[in-house]
PDB file of C-alpha atoms and ligand atoms in Angstrom:
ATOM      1  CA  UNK B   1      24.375   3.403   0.882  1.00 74.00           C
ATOM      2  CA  UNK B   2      20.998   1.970  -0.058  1.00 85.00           C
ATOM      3  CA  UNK B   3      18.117   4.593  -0.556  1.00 91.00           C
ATOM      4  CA  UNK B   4      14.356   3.039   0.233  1.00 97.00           C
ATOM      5  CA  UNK B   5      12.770   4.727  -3.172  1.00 98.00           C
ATOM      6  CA  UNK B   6       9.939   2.467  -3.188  1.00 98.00           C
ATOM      7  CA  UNK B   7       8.472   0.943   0.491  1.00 98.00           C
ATOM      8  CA  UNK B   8       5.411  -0.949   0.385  1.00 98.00           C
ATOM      9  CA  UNK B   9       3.225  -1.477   3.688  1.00 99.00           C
ATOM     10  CA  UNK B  10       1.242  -4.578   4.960  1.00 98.00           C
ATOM     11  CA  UNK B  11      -1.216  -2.680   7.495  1.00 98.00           C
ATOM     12  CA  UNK B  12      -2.206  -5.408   9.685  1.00 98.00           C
ATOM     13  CA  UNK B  13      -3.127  -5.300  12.775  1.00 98.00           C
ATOM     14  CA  UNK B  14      -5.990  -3.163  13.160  1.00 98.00           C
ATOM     15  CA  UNK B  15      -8.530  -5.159  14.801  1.00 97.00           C
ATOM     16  CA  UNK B  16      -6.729  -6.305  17.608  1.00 98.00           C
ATOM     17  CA  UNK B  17      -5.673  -3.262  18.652  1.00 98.00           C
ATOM     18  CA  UNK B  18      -9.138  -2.510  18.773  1.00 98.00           C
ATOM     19  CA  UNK B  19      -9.591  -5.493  20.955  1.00 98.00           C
ATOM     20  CA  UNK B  20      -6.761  -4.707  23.031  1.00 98.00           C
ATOM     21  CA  UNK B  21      -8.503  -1.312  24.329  1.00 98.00           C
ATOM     22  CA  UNK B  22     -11.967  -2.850  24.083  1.00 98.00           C
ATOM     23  CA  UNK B  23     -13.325  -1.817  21.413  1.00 98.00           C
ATOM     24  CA  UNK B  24     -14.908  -3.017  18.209  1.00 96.00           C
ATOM     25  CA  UNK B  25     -13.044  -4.063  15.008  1.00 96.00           C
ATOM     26  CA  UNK B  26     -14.162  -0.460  13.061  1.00 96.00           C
ATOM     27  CA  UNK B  27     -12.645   1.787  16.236  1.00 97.00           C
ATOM     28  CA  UNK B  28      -8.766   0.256  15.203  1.00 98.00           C
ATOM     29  CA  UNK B  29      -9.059   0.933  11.245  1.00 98.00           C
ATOM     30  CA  UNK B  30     -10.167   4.668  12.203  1.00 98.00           C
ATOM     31  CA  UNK B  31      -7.151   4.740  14.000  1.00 98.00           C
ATOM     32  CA  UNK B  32      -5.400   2.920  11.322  1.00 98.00           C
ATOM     33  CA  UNK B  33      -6.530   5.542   8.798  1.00 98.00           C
ATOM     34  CA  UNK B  34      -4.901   8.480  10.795  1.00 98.00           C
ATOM     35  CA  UNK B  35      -1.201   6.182  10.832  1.00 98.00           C
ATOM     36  CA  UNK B  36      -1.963   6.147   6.989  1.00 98.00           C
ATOM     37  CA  UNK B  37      -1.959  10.051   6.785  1.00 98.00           C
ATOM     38  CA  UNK B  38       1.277  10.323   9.167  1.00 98.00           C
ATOM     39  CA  UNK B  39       3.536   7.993   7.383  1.00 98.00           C
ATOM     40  CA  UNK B  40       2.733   9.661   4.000  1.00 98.00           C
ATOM     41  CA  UNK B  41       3.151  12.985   5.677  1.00 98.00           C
ATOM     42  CA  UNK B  42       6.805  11.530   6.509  1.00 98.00           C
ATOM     43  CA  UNK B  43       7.343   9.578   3.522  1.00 98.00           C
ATOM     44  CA  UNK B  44       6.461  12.729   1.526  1.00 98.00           C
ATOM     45  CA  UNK B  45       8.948  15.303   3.448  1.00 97.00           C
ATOM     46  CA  UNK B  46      11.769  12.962   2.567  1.00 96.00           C
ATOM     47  CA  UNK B  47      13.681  13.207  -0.281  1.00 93.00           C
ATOM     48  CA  UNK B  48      14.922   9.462  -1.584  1.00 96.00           C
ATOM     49  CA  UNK B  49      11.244   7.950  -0.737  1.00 98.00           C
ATOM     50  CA  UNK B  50      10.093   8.294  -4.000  1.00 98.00           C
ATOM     51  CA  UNK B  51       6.560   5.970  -3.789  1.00 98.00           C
ATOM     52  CA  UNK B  52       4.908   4.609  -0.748  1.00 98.00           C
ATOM     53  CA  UNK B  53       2.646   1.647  -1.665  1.00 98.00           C
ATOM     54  CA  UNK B  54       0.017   1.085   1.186  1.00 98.00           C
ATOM     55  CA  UNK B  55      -2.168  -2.385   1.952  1.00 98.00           C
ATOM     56  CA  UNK B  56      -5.582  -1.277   2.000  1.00 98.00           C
ATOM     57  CA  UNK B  57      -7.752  -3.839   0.801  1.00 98.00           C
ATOM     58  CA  UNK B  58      -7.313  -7.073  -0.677  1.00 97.00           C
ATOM     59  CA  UNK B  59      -9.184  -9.465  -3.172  1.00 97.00           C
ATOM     60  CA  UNK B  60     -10.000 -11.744  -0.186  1.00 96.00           C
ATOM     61  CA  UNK B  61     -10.788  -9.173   2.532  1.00 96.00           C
ATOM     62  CA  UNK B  62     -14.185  -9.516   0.548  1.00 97.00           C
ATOM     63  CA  UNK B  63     -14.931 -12.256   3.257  1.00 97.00           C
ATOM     64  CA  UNK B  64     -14.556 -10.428   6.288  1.00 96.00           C
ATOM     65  CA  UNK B  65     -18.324  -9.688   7.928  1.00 96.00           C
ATOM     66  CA  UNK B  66     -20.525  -7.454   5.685  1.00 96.00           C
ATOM     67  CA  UNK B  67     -20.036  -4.594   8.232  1.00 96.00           C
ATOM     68  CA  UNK B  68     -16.734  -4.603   8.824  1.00 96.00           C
ATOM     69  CA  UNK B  69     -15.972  -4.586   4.842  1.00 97.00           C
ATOM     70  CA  UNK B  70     -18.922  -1.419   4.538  1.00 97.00           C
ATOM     71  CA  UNK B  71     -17.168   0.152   7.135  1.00 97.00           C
ATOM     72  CA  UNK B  72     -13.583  -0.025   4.753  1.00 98.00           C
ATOM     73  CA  UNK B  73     -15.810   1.621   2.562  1.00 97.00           C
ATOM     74  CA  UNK B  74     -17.196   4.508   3.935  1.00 98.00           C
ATOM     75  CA  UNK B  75     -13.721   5.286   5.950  1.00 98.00           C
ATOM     76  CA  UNK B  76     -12.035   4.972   2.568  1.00 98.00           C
ATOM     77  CA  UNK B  77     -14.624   7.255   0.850  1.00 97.00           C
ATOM     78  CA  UNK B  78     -14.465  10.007   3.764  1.00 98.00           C
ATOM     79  CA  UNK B  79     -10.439   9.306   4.011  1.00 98.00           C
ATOM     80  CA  UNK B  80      -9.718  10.301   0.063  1.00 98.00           C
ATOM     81  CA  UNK B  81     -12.275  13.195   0.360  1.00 97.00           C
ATOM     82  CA  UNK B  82     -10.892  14.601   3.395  1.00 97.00           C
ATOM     83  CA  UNK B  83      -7.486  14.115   2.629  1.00 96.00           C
ATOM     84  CA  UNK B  84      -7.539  15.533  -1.002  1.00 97.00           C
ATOM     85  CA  UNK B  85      -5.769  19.066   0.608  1.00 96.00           C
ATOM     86  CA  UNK B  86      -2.846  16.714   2.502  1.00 96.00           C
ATOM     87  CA  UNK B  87      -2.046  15.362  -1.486  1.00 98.00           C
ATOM     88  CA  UNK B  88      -1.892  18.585  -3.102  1.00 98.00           C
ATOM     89  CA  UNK B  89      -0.554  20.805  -0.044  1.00 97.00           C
ATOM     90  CA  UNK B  90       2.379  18.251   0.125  1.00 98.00           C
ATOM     91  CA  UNK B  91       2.823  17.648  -3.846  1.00 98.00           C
ATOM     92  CA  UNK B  92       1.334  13.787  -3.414  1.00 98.00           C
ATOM     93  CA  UNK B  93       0.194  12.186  -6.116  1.00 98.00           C
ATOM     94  CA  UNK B  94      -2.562   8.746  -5.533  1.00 98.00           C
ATOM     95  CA  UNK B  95      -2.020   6.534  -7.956  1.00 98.00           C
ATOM     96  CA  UNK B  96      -4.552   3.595  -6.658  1.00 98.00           C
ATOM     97  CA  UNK B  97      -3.710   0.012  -7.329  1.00 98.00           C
ATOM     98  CA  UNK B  98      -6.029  -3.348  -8.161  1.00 98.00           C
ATOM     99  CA  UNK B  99      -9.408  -3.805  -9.209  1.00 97.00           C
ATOM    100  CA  UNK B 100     -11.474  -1.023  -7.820  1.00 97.00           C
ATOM    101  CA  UNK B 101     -14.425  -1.875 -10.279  1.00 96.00           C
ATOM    102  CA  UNK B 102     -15.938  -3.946  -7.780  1.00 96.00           C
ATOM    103  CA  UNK B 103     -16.666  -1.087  -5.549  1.00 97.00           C
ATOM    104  CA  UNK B 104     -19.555   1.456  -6.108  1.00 97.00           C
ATOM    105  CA  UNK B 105     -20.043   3.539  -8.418  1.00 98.00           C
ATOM    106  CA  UNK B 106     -19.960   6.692  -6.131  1.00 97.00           C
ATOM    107  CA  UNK B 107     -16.231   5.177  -4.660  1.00 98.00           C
ATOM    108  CA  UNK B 108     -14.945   4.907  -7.906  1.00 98.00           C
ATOM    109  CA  UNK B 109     -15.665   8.198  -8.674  1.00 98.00           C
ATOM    110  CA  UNK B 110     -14.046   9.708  -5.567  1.00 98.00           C
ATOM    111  CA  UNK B 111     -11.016   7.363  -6.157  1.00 98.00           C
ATOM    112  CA  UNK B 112     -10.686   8.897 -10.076  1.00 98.00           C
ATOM    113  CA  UNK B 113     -11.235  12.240  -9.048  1.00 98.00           C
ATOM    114  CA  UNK B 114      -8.392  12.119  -6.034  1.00 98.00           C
ATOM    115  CA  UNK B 115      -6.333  10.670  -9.248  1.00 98.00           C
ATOM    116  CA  UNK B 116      -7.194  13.201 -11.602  1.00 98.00           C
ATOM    117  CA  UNK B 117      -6.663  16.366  -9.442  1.00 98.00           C
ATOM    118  CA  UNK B 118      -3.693  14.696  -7.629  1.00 98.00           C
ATOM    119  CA  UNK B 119      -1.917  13.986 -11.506  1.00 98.00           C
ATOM    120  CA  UNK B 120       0.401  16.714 -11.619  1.00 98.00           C
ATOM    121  CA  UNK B 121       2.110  16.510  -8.625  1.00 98.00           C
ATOM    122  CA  UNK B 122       5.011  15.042  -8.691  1.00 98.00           C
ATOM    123  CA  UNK B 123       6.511  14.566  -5.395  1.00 98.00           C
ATOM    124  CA  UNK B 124       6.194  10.868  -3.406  1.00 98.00           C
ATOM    125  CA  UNK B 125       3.682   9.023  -5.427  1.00 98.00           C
ATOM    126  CA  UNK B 126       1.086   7.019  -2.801  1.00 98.00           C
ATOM    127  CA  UNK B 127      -0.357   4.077  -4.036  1.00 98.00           C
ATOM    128  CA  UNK B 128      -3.074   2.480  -2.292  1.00 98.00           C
ATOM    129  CA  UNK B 129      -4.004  -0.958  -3.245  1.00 98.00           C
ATOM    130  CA  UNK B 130      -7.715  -1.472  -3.392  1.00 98.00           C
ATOM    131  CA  UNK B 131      -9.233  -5.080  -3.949  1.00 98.00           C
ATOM    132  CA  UNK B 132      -5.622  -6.030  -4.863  1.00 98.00           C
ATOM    133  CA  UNK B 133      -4.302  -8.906  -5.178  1.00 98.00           C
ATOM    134  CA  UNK B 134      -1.055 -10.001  -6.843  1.00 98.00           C
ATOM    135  CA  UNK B 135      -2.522 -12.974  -8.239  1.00 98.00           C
ATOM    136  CA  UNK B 136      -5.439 -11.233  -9.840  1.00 98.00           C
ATOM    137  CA  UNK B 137      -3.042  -8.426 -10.976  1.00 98.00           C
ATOM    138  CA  UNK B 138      -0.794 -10.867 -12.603  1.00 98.00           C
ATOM    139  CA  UNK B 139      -3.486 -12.458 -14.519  1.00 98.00           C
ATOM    140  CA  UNK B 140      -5.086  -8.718 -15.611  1.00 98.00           C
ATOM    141  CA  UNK B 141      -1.954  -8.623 -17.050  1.00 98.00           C
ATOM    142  CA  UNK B 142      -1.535 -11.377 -19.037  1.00 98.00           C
ATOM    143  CA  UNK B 143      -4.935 -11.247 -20.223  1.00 97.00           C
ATOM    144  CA  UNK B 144      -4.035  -7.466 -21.182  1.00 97.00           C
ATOM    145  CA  UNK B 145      -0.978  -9.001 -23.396  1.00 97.00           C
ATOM    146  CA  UNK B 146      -2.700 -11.689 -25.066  1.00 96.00           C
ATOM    147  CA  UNK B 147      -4.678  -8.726 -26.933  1.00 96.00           C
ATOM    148  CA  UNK B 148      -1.350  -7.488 -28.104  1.00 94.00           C
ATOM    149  CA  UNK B 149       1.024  -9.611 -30.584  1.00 91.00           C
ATOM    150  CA  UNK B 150       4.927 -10.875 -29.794  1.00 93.00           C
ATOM    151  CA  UNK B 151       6.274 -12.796 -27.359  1.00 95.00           C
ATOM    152  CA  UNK B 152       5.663 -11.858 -23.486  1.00 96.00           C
ATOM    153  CA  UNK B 153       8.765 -10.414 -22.019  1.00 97.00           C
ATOM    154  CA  UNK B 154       9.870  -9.761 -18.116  1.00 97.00           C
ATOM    155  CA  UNK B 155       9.341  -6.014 -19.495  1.00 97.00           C
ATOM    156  CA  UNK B 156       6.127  -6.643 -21.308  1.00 98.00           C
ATOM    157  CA  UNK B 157       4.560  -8.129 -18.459  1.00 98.00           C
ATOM    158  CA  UNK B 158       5.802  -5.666 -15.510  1.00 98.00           C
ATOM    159  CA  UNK B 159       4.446  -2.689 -17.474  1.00 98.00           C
ATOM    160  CA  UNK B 160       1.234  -4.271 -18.340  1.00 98.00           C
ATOM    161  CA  UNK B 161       0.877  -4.657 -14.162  1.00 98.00           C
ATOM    162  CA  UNK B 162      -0.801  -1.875 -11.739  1.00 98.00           C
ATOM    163  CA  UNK B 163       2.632  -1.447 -10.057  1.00 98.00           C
ATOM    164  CA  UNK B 164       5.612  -0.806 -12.427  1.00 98.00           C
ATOM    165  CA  UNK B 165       8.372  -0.255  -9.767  1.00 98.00           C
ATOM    166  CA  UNK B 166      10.337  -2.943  -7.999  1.00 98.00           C
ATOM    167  CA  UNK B 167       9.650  -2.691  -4.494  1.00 98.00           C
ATOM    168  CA  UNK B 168      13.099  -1.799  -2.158  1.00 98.00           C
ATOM    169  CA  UNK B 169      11.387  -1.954   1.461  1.00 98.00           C
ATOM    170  CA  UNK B 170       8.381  -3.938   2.429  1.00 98.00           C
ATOM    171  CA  UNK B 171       7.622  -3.474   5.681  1.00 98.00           C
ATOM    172  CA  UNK B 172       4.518  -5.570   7.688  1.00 98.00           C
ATOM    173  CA  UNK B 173       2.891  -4.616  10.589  1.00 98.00           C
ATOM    174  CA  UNK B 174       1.205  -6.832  13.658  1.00 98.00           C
ATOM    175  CA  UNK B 175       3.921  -9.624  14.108  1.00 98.00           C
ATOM    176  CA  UNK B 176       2.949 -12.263  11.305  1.00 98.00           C
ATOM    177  CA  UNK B 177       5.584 -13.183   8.672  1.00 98.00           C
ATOM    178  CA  UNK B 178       3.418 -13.299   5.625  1.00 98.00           C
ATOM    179  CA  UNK B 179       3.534 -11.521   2.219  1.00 98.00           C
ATOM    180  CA  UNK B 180      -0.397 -12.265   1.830  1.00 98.00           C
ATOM    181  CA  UNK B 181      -1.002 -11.868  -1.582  1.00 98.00           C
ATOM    182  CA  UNK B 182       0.801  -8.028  -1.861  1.00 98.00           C
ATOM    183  CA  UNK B 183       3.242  -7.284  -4.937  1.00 98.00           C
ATOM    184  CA  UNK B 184       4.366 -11.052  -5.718  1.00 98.00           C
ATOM    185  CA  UNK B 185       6.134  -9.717  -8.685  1.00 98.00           C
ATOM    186  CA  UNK B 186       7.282  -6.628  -7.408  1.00 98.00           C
ATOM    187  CA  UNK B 187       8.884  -7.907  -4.001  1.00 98.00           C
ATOM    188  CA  UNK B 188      11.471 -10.283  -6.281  1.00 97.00           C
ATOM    189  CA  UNK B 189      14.351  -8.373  -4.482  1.00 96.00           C
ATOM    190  CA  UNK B 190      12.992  -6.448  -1.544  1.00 97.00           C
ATOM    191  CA  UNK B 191      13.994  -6.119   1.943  1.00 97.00           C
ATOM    192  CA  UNK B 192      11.224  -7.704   4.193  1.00 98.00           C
ATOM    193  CA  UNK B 193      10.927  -6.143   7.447  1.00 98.00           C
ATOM    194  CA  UNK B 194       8.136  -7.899   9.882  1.00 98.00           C
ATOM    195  CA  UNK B 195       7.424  -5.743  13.100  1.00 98.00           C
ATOM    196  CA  UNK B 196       5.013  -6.958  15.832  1.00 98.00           C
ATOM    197  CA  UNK B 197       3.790  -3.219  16.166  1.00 98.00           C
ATOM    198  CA  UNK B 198       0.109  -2.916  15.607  1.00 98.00           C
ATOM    199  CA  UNK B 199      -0.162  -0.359  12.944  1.00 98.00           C
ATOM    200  CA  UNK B 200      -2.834   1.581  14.256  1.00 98.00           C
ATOM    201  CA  UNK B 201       0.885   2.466  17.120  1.00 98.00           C
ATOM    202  CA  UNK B 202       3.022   2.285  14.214  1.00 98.00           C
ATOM    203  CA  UNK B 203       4.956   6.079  13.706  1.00 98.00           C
ATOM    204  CA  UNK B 204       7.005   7.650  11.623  1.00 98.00           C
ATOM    205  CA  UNK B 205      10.273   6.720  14.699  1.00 98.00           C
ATOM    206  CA  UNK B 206       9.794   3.513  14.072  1.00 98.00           C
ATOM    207  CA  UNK B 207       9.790   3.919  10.005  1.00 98.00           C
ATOM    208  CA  UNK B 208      12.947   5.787  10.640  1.00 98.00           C
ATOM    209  CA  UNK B 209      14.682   3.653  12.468  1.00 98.00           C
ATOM    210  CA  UNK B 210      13.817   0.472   9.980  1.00 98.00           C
ATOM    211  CA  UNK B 211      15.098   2.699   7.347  1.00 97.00           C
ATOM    212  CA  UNK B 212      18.370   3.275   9.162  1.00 96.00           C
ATOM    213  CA  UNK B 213      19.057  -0.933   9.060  1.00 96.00           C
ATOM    214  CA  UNK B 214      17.730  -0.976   5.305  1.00 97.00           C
ATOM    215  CA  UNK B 215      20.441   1.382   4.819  1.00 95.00           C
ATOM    216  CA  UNK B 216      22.928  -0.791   5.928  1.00 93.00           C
ATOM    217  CA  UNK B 217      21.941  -3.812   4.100  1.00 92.00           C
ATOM    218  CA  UNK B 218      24.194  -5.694   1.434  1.00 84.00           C
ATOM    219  CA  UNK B 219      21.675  -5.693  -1.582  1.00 83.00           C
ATOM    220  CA  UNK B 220      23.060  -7.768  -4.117  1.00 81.00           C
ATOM    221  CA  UNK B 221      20.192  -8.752  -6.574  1.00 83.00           C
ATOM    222  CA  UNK B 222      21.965 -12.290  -7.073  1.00 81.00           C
ATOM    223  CA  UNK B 223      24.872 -11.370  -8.212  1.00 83.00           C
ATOM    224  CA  UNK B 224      27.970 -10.980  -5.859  1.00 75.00           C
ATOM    225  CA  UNK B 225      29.407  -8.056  -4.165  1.00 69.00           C
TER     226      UNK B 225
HETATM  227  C1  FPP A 301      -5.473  -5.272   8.551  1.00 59.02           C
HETATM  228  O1  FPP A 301      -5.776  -5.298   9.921  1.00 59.02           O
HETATM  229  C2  FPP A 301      -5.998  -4.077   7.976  1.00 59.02           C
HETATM  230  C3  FPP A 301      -6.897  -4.025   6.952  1.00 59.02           C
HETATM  231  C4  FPP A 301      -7.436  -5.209   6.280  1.00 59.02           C
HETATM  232  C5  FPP A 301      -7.395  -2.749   6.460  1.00 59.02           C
HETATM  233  C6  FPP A 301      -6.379  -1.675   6.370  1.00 59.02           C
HETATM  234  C7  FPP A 301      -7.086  -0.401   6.564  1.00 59.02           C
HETATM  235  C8  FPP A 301      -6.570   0.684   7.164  1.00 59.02           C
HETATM  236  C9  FPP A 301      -5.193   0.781   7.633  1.00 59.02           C
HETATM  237  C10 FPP A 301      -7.411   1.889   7.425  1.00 59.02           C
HETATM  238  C11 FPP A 301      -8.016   2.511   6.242  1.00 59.02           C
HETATM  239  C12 FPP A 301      -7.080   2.760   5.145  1.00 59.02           C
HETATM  240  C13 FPP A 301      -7.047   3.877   4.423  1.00 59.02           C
HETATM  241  C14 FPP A 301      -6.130   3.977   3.285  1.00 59.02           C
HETATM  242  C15 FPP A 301      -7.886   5.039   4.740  1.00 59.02           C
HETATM  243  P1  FPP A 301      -6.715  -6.441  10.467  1.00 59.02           P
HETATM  244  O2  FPP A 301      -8.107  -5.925  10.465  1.00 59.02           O
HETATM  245  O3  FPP A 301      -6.521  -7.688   9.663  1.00 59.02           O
HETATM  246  O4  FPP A 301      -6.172  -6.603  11.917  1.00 59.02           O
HETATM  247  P2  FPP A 301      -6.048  -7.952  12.759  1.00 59.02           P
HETATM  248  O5  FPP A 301      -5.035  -8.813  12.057  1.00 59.02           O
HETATM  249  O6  FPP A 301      -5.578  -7.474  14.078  1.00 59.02           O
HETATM  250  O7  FPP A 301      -7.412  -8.556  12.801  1.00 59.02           O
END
């Protein structure tokens, strides 16, 4: 049977679920952030998950309204401060993905600290991927390997990446059937699962039951059964 070790998340659908109860764009990634803590809760409290890699903000989501992308922000600042006690009461350890120089100064430093004091744990590893993009992680890593000597390898070039670990589940929220830039390399061989949910009403049910198909799935990496 086919353990999900590694599911990766495409969070969309925040704002119109904020439109859909009347409210502004902001109101639905609050409510977003609150699915984010439940399915790690989940994801944590079971055994096989091993990491849980989470859509947060992408290299293009740069040209969304000024507001809306200093609102990310700030609920990503106050998120990783407030949550630091859900990573360490429930042995999580944040490993953040992408290019989080862009952001400010005081961000970074709340996203390395949340590393630092989250580094010893060693239960499900959540990754959120900050101004990530698989394009622009692909090409970090190149231009990591061209300062090294020898030939680039499939291995070379997968642990020069952010994300090392083949993904087995990727899951998207909010009904589109789009891989939008998120873990090119990493999703060779995964399971896509596309859900109209909006994932600010996405729950840990509805996890569970896409895990329950996954787990009947034929994988067979290209080879035959
Ligand atoms: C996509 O929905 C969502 C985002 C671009 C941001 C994701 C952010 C969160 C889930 C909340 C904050 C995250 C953390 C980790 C605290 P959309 O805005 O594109 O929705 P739409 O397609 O309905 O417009």
């Amino acid at each position: 049977m086919n353990e999900a070790k590694h599911i990766a998340i495409i969070m969309d659908g925040n704002g119109r679920w904020a439109e859909k109860h009347g409210k502004k764009r902001t109101y639905g990634h609050e409510a977003g952030a609150k699915v984010v803590k439940e399915i790690t809760k989940y994801c944590a409290q079971n055994q096989s998950i091993e990491r849980l890699t989470l859509y947060a903000f992408s290299t293009e989501n740069w040209k969304r309204p000024r507001l809306e992308v200093e609102y990310l922000m700030k609920l990503l600042q106050k998120y990783l401060e407030s949550e630091l006690q859900t990573y360490l009461q429930n042995n999580i350890r944040f490993e953040p993905i992408g290019d989080i120089k862009a952001f400010s100064k005081s961000l970074q430093k709340t996203i390395e600290g949340v590393k630092q004091k989250t580094a010893h744990c060693d239960g499900l590893v959540q990754s959120i991927a900050l101004n990530y993009g698989a394009r622009d992680e692909i090409v970090r890593a190149i231009n990591t390997l061209k300062k090294t000597q020898g030939e680039i390898t499939q291995d070379s070039l997968r642990d020069a990446l952010d994300c090392k670990t083949d993904v087995d589940l990727l899951i998207r929220t909010g009904g589109d059937h789009r891989l939008s830039n998120f873990l090119l390399w990493q999703a060779a061989y995964a399971e896509l699962f596309f859900v109209d949910t909006l994932w600010p009403d996405f729950t840990a049910q509805e996890l569970e039951k896409i895990l329950k198909n996954f787990k009947k799935i034929e994988r067979r990496f290209g080879g035959l059964k």
